[in-house]
């Protein structure tokens, strides 16, 4: 089975949100995804990286680590921060729930990731950080 | 993200170009709010023709402006959403509070 992987680290600046999603799209393009599949992946990455920046690091400076793995026609994406962590992951994953309503957040981040990817797992420890693992299998291959 | 403002029939039309994410959302929010206050309008059309990407941060921007104008009996409409962006609108239930139109002219007639 064909395998490939990449790792990217960048500071938690909001300008890097577009950088991260373009990098993943470029890496995923070797699987010949459709435009729709590629937009799905870009949107999910954008949500995960935005969460790391706003909630993980609460707009302070930290490092966001992005890892991608390809196995056959399956793409796995990990977005990890060493920020404050999520107290109640189940609650955070509820549609429309946001811990920061004052920021005009919609509370749809995890719901978008779940909808646009095939699977979503969230590992978090308070005071240590959060890791989001998402997979998507490209049908077009 | 670049914004171009037009006013027609007491309605503010915001033509957006670029990507609407958390990074660009703050600028859009401030510029649109300033324009709404400057003109005193209560009708707003977001023209998405030039928007190639939006994530859930965009939802916050739209709902925020909707709430602001609702206090003045106002209305918000969106024009020409790309399929991916439409998916996010549907997922968030945004079409319960506003409609999408194919063109700005169509939106103007309905507001």
Coordinates of C-alpha atoms in Angstrom, one line a residue:
Chain A
X1 CA 0.0 0.0 0.0
X2 CA 1.3 3.5 -0.9
X3 CA 2.3 5.5 2.2
X4 CA 3.4 9.1 2.7
X5 CA 3.5 11.6 5.5
X6 CA 4.3 15.2 6.4
X7 CA 4.7 17.4 9.4
X8 CA 4.4 21.1 9.8
X9 CA 4.8 23.4 12.8
X10 CA 3.8 27.0 12.9
X11 CA 3.1 29.7 15.5
X12 CA -0.5 30.2 16.5
X13 CA -1.1 33.3 14.3
X14 CA -4.4 33.6 12.6
X15 CA -2.7 34.4 9.3
X16 CA -1.4 30.8 9.3
X17 CA -5.0 29.4 9.1
X18 CA -5.0 29.8 5.3
X19 CA -1.4 28.6 5.1
X20 CA -2.3 25.4 6.9
X21 CA -5.3 24.5 4.7
X22 CA -3.4 25.2 1.5
X23 CA -0.6 23.0 2.7
X24 CA -2.9 20.1 3.4
X25 CA -4.7 20.6 0.1
X26 CA -1.4 20.5 -1.7
X27 CA -0.4 17.3 0.1
X28 CA -3.8 15.7 -0.5
X29 CA -3.7 16.5 -4.2
X30 CA -1.4 13.5 -4.8
X31 CA -4.6 11.3 -4.1
X32 CA -6.4 13.0 -7.1
X33 CA -9.3 14.2 -5.0
X34 CA -12.3 15.9 -6.5
X35 CA -12.7 19.6 -6.0
X36 CA -15.4 19.0 -3.5
X37 CA -13.3 16.5 -1.5
X38 CA -10.5 19.0 -1.5
X39 CA -12.8 21.8 -0.2
X40 CA -14.1 19.5 2.5
X41 CA -10.6 18.9 3.7
X42 CA -9.6 22.5 3.6
X43 CA -12.6 23.6 5.6
X44 CA -12.0 20.9 8.3
X45 CA -8.4 21.9 8.6
X46 CA -9.3 25.5 8.9
X47 CA -11.8 24.7 11.8
X48 CA -9.2 22.6 13.7
X49 CA -6.4 25.2 13.3
X50 CA -8.7 28.0 14.3
X51 CA -9.8 26.1 17.4
X52 CA -6.1 25.6 18.4
X53 CA -5.4 29.3 18.0
X54 CA -8.6 30.8 19.6
X55 CA -9.4 28.2 22.3
X56 CA -6.1 26.2 22.8
X57 CA -3.8 29.2 23.0
X58 CA -6.5 31.8 23.5
X59 CA -4.7 34.1 21.1
X60 CA -1.4 33.8 22.9
X61 CA 1.7 32.5 21.1
X62 CA 2.2 28.7 20.9
X63 CA 3.1 26.1 18.4
X64 CA 0.4 24.3 16.3
X65 CA 1.6 21.0 14.9
X66 CA 0.0 19.6 11.8
X67 CA 0.6 16.0 10.6
X68 CA -0.8 14.3 7.6
X69 CA -0.6 10.6 6.7
X70 CA -1.6 8.9 3.5
X71 CA -2.3 5.2 3.4
X72 CA -3.7 4.0 0.1
X73 CA -6.4 6.5 -0.6
X74 CA -7.0 7.4 3.0
X75 CA -5.8 10.7 4.4
X76 CA -5.4 11.2 8.2
X77 CA -4.9 14.7 9.5
X78 CA -3.8 15.5 13.1
X79 CA -3.9 19.1 14.5
X80 CA -2.3 19.4 17.9
X81 CA -1.7 22.2 20.3
X82 CA -0.1 22.4 23.8
X83 CA -2.7 24.9 25.0
X84 CA -5.2 24.9 27.8
X85 CA -7.2 21.8 26.8
X86 CA -10.9 21.2 26.8
X87 CA -12.7 20.4 30.1
X88 CA -15.7 18.7 28.5
X89 CA -15.0 17.3 25.0
X90 CA -18.5 15.9 24.7
X91 CA -20.0 19.4 25.4
X92 CA -17.6 21.1 23.1
X93 CA -18.6 18.8 20.2
X94 CA -22.3 19.8 20.5
X95 CA -23.5 21.9 17.6
X96 CA -23.9 25.6 18.4
X97 CA -21.9 25.2 21.7
X98 CA -19.2 27.8 22.1
X99 CA -17.1 28.7 25.1
X100 CA -16.5 32.2 23.6
X101 CA -19.9 33.7 22.5
X102 CA -18.5 37.2 23.0
X103 CA -16.2 36.5 20.0
X104 CA -19.2 35.9 17.7
X105 CA -18.2 32.2 17.4
X106 CA -20.9 30.1 15.8
X107 CA -20.1 26.9 17.8
X108 CA -20.1 24.9 14.6
X109 CA -16.4 24.0 14.3
X110 CA -16.5 20.4 15.4
X111 CA -19.8 19.8 13.6
X112 CA -18.2 21.1 10.4
X113 CA -15.2 18.8 10.9
X114 CA -17.5 15.8 11.6
X115 CA -19.7 16.5 8.5
X116 CA -16.9 17.2 6.1
X117 CA -14.6 14.3 7.1
X118 CA -15.3 10.5 7.5
X119 CA -14.2 10.4 11.1
X120 CA -13.2 12.8 14.0
X121 CA -11.6 12.0 17.3
X122 CA -10.7 14.6 19.9
X123 CA -8.1 13.9 22.6
X124 CA -7.7 16.6 25.2
X125 CA -6.2 17.1 28.7
X126 CA -6.8 20.3 30.7
X127 CA -3.5 22.2 31.0
X128 CA -1.7 20.0 28.4
X129 CA -3.4 20.5 25.1
X130 CA -5.7 19.1 22.4
X131 CA -5.2 16.8 19.5
X132 CA -7.8 16.4 16.8
X133 CA -7.5 13.4 14.4
X134 CA -9.6 13.3 11.3
X135 CA -9.7 10.9 8.4
X136 CA -11.1 11.0 4.9
X137 CA -11.0 8.3 2.2
X138 CA -11.0 9.7 -1.3
X139 CA -13.5 7.9 -3.5
X140 CA -12.1 9.2 -6.8
X141 CA -8.9 7.1 -6.7
Chain B
X1 CA -10.4 39.8 2.2
X2 CA -11.4 42.9 0.1
X3 CA -14.7 44.6 0.5
X4 CA -16.5 46.9 -1.8
X5 CA -19.6 48.8 -0.6
X6 CA -22.5 49.9 -2.7
X7 CA -25.8 51.4 -1.6
X8 CA -29.0 51.0 -3.5
X9 CA -32.6 51.7 -2.3
X10 CA -31.5 52.1 1.3
X11 CA -29.7 48.8 1.3
X12 CA -26.0 48.2 1.9
X13 CA -24.5 45.8 -0.6
X14 CA -21.2 44.3 0.6
X15 CA -19.2 42.7 -2.3
X16 CA -16.7 40.4 -0.8
X17 CA -13.5 39.1 -2.5
X18 CA -11.2 36.4 -1.1
X19 CA -11.5 34.0 1.8
X20 CA -13.7 34.4 4.9
X21 CA -12.1 32.7 7.9
X22 CA -11.2 33.6 11.5
X23 CA -8.3 35.7 10.3
X24 CA -10.3 37.9 7.9
X25 CA -13.6 37.8 9.9
X26 CA -12.6 40.6 12.4
X27 CA -11.8 43.1 9.6
X28 CA -15.1 42.3 7.8
X29 CA -17.1 42.7 11.0
X30 CA -15.6 46.1 11.9
X31 CA -15.8 47.5 8.4
X32 CA -19.4 46.4 7.8
X33 CA -20.5 47.6 11.2
X34 CA -18.9 51.0 10.7
X35 CA -20.6 51.3 7.3
X36 CA -24.0 50.3 8.7
X37 CA -23.7 53.0 11.4
X38 CA -22.4 55.6 9.0
X39 CA -25.3 55.1 6.6
X40 CA -28.0 54.3 9.1
X41 CA -29.3 51.4 6.9
X42 CA -31.2 48.4 8.2
X43 CA -31.0 46.2 5.0
X44 CA -27.8 44.3 4.1
X45 CA -26.8 42.1 1.2
X46 CA -23.6 40.0 1.3
X47 CA -22.5 39.3 -2.2
X48 CA -20.5 36.0 -2.1
X49 CA -19.7 35.9 -5.8
X50 CA -16.0 36.6 -5.1
X51 CA -15.7 34.4 -2.0
X52 CA -13.9 31.1 -2.7
X53 CA -13.6 29.8 0.8
X54 CA -15.6 30.2 4.1
X55 CA -15.5 28.2 7.3
X56 CA -17.7 28.5 10.4
X57 CA -16.1 31.8 11.3
X58 CA -18.2 33.3 8.5
X59 CA -21.3 32.0 10.2
X60 CA -20.5 34.1 13.2
X61 CA -20.1 37.2 11.0
X62 CA -23.4 36.7 9.3
X63 CA -25.4 36.0 12.5
X64 CA -23.7 38.9 14.2
X65 CA -24.9 41.3 11.5
X66 CA -28.3 39.7 11.4
X67 CA -28.8 40.3 15.2
X68 CA -27.6 43.9 14.9
X69 CA -30.1 44.7 12.1
X70 CA -32.9 42.8 13.7
X71 CA -33.0 45.4 16.5
X72 CA -33.9 48.0 13.7
X73 CA -36.4 45.7 12.0
X74 CA -33.8 45.1 9.3
X75 CA -33.0 42.2 7.1
X76 CA -30.0 40.3 5.7
X77 CA -29.7 38.4 2.4
X78 CA -26.8 36.5 0.7
X79 CA -26.1 36.2 -3.0
X80 CA -24.4 33.5 -5.0
X81 CA -23.0 31.0 -2.6
X82 CA -20.5 28.4 -3.8
X83 CA -21.6 24.8 -3.1
X84 CA -19.1 24.3 -0.2
X85 CA -20.2 27.5 1.5
X86 CA -23.8 26.6 1.0
X87 CA -23.2 23.4 2.8
X88 CA -21.9 25.3 5.9
X89 CA -25.0 27.6 5.7
X90 CA -27.3 24.6 5.6
X91 CA -25.5 22.9 8.4
X92 CA -25.8 25.9 10.7
X93 CA -29.4 26.5 9.9
X94 CA -28.7 30.0 8.6
X95 CA -31.4 29.6 5.9
X96 CA -34.0 29.8 8.7
X97 CA -33.2 33.4 9.2
X98 CA -32.2 34.6 5.8
X99 CA -32.5 33.7 2.1
X100 CA -30.1 33.2 -0.7
X101 CA -30.6 34.9 -4.1
X102 CA -28.9 34.3 -7.4
X103 CA -28.2 38.0 -8.1
X104 CA -28.0 41.2 -6.1
X105 CA -30.9 42.6 -8.2
X106 CA -33.1 39.7 -7.1
X107 CA -32.1 40.2 -3.5
X108 CA -32.9 43.9 -3.7
X109 CA -36.4 43.2 -5.0
X110 CA -37.2 40.8 -2.1
X111 CA -35.8 42.8 0.8

